[in-house]
mmCIF file of C-alpha atoms in Angstrom:
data_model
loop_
_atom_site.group_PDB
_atom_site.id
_atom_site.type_symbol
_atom_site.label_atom_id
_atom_site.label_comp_id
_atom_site.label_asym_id
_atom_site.label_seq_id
_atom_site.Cartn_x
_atom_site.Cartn_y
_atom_site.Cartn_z
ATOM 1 C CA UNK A 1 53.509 153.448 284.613
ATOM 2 C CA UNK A 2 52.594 156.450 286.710
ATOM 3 C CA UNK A 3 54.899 158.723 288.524
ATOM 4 C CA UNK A 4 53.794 156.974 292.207
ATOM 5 C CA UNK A 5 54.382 153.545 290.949
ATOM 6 C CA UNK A 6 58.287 154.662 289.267
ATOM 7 C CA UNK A 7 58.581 156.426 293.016
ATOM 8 C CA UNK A 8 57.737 153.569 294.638
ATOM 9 C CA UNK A 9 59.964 151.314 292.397
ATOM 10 C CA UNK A 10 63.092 153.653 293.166
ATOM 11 C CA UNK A 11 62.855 154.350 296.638
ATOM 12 C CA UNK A 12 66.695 152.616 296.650
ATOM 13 C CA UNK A 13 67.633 155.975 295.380
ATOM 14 C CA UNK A 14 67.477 157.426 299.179
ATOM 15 C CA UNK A 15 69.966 155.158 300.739
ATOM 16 C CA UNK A 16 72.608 156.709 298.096
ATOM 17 C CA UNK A 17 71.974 160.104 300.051
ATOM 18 C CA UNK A 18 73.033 158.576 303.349
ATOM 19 C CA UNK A 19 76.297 158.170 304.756
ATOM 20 C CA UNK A 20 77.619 154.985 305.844
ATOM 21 C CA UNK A 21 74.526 152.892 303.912
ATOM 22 C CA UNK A 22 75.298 154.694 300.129
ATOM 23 C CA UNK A 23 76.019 151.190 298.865
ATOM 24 C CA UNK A 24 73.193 148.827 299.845
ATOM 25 C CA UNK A 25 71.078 150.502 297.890
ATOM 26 C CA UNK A 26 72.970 149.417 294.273
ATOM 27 C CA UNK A 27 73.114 145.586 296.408
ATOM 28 C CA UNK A 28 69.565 145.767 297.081
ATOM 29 C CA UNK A 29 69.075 146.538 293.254
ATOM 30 C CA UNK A 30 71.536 144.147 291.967
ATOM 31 C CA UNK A 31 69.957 141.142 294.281
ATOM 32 C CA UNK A 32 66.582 142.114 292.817
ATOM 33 C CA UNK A 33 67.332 141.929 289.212
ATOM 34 C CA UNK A 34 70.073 139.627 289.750
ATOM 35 C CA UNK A 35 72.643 141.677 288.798
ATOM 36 C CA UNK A 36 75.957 140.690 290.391
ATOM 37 C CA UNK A 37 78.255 144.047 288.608
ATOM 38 C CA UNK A 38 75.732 146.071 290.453
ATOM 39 C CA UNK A 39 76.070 143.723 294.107
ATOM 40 C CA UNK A 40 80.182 144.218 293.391
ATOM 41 C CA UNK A 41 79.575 148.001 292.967
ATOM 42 C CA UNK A 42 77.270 148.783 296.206
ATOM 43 C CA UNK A 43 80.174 146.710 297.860
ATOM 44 C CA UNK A 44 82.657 148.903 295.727
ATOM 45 C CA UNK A 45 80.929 151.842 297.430
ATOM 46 C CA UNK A 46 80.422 150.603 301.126
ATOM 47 C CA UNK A 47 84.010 149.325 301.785
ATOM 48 C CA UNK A 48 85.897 152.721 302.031
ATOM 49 C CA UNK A 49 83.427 153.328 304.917
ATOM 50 C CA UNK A 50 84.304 150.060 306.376
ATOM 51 C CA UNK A 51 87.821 150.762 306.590
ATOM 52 C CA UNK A 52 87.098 154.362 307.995
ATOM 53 C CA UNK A 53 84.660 152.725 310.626
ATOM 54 C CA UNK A 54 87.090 149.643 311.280
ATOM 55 C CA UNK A 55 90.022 151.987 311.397
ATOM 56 C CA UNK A 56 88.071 154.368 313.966
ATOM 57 C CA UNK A 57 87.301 151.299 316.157
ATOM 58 C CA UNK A 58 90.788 149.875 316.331
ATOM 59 C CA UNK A 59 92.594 153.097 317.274
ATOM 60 C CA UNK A 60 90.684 155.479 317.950
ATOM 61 C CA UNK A 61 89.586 158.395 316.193
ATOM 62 C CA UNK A 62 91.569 161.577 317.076
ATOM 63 C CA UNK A 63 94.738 159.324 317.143
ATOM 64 C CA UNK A 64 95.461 158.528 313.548
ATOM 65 C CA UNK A 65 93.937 162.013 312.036
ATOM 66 C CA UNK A 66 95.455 161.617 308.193
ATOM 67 C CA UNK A 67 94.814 158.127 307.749
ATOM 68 C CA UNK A 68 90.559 158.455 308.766
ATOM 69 C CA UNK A 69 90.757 161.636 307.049
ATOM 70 C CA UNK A 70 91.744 159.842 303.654
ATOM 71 C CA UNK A 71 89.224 157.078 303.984
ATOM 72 C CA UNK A 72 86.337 159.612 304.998
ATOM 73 C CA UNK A 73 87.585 161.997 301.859
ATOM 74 C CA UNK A 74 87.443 158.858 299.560
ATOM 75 C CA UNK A 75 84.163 157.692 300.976
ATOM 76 C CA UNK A 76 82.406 161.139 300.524
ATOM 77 C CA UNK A 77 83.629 160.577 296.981
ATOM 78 C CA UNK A 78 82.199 156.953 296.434
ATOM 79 C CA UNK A 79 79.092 158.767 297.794
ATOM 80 C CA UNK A 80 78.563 161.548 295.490
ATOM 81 C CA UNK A 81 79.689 159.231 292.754
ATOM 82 C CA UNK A 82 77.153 157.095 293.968
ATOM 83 C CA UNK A 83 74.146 159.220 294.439
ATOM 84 C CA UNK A 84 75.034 160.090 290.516
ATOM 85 C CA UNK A 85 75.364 156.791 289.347
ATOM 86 C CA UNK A 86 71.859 155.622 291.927
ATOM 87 C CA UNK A 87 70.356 158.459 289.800
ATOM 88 C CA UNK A 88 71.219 157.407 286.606
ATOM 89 C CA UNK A 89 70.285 153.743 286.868
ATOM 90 C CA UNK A 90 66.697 154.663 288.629
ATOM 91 C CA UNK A 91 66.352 156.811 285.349
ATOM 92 C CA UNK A 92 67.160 153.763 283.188
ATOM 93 C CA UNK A 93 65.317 151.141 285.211
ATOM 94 C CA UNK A 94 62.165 153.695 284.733
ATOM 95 C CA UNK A 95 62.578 153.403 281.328
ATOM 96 C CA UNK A 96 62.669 149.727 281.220
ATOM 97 C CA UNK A 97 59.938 149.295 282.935
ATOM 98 C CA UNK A 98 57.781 151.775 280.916
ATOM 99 C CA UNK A 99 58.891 149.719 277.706
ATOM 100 C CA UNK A 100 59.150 145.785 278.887
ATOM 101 C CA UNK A 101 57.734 144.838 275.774
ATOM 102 C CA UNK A 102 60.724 146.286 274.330
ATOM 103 C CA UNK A 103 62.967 144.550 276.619
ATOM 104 C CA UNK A 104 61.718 141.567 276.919
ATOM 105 C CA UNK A 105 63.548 138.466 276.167
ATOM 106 C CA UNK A 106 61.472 136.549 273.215
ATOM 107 C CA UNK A 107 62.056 132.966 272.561
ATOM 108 C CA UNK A 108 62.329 131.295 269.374
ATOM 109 C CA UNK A 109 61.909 128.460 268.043
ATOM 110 C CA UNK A 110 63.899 127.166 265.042
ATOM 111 C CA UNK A 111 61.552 124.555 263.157
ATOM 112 C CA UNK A 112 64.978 122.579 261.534
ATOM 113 C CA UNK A 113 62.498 119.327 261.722
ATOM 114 C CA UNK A 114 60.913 120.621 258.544
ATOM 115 C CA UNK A 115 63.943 121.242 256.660
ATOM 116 C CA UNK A 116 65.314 118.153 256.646
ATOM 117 C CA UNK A 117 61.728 116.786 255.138
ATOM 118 C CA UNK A 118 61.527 118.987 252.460
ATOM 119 C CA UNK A 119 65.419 118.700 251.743
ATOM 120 C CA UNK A 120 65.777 115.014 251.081
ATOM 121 C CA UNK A 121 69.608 115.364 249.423
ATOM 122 C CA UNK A 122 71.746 114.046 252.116
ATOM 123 C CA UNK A 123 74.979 114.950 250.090
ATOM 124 C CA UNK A 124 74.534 118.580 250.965
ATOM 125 C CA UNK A 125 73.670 118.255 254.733
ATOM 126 C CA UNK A 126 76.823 115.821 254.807
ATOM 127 C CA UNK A 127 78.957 118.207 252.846
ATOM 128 C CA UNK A 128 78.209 121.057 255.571
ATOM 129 C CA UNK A 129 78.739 118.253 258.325
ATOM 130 C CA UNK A 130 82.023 117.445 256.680
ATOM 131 C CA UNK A 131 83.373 121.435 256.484
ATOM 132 C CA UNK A 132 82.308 121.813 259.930
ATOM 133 C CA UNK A 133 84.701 118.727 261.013
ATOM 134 C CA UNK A 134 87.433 120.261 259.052
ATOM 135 C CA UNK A 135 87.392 123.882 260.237
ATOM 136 C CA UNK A 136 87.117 122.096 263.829
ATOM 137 C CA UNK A 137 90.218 120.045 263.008
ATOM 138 C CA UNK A 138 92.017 123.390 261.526
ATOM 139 C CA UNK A 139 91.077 125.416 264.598
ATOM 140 C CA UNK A 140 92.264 122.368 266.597
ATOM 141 C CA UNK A 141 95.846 122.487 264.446
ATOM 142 C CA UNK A 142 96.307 126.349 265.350
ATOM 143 C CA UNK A 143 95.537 125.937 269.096
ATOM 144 C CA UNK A 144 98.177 123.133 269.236
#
């Protein structure tokens, strides 16, 4: 993958650098790869700036001074943690998508159809049925 096509893939990145939007960008991501811990952390990131806005709108913003001035110091917090974090994960998505093959989830198939042909001695298969109905009935003793 060329550098355009890892730029294009990480514009997200940018709304991390802006106030009052730092968030959607790791919600946009998460909804994309369907991610929910990364939804829960661009929410994580926008609600300090919710409070600030929703505390601003209610009463006013010279009236209640220390109380804005906490959420906005907390906010510009979330947001630097966030443009470091937005960083970091753009770095790592990069790198999965230069190796998919690597990540890649790979299927297999167990062929147990075969094994049973081949093993014909139904003593053993109902010896390992019978150990797996005691260990259930021993886990089921230590629960109760």
């Amino acid at each position: 993958m060329n550098a355009i096509e890892k730029i294009k893939k990480s514009w997200w990145v940018i709304l991390s650098f802006l106030m009052y939007l730092n968030g959607f960008g790791f919600i946009y991501i998460g909804a994309k790869h369907n991610n929910k811990n990364w939804i829960l952390e661009g929410i994580m990131y926008e609600v300090p700036w919710f409070l600030y806005l929703l505390i601003s709108f209610i009463y006013g913003l010279p009236v209640n001074l220390n109380l804005t001035g906490t959420a906005v110091l907390i906010s510009l917090l979330l947001m630097f943690v966030s443009i470091v974090r937005s960083i970091w994960v753009a770095v790592k998505l990069c790198d999965v998508y230069d190796n998919q093959e690597k990540y890649q989830i790979q299927t297999t198939v167990l062929k147990n159809h075969n094994i049973a042909k081949d093993n014909n001695n139904t003593k053993s298969n109902f010896g390992c049925c019978l150990c797996l109905i005691i260990i259930f009935i021993v886990f089921m003793i230590i629960v109760l």
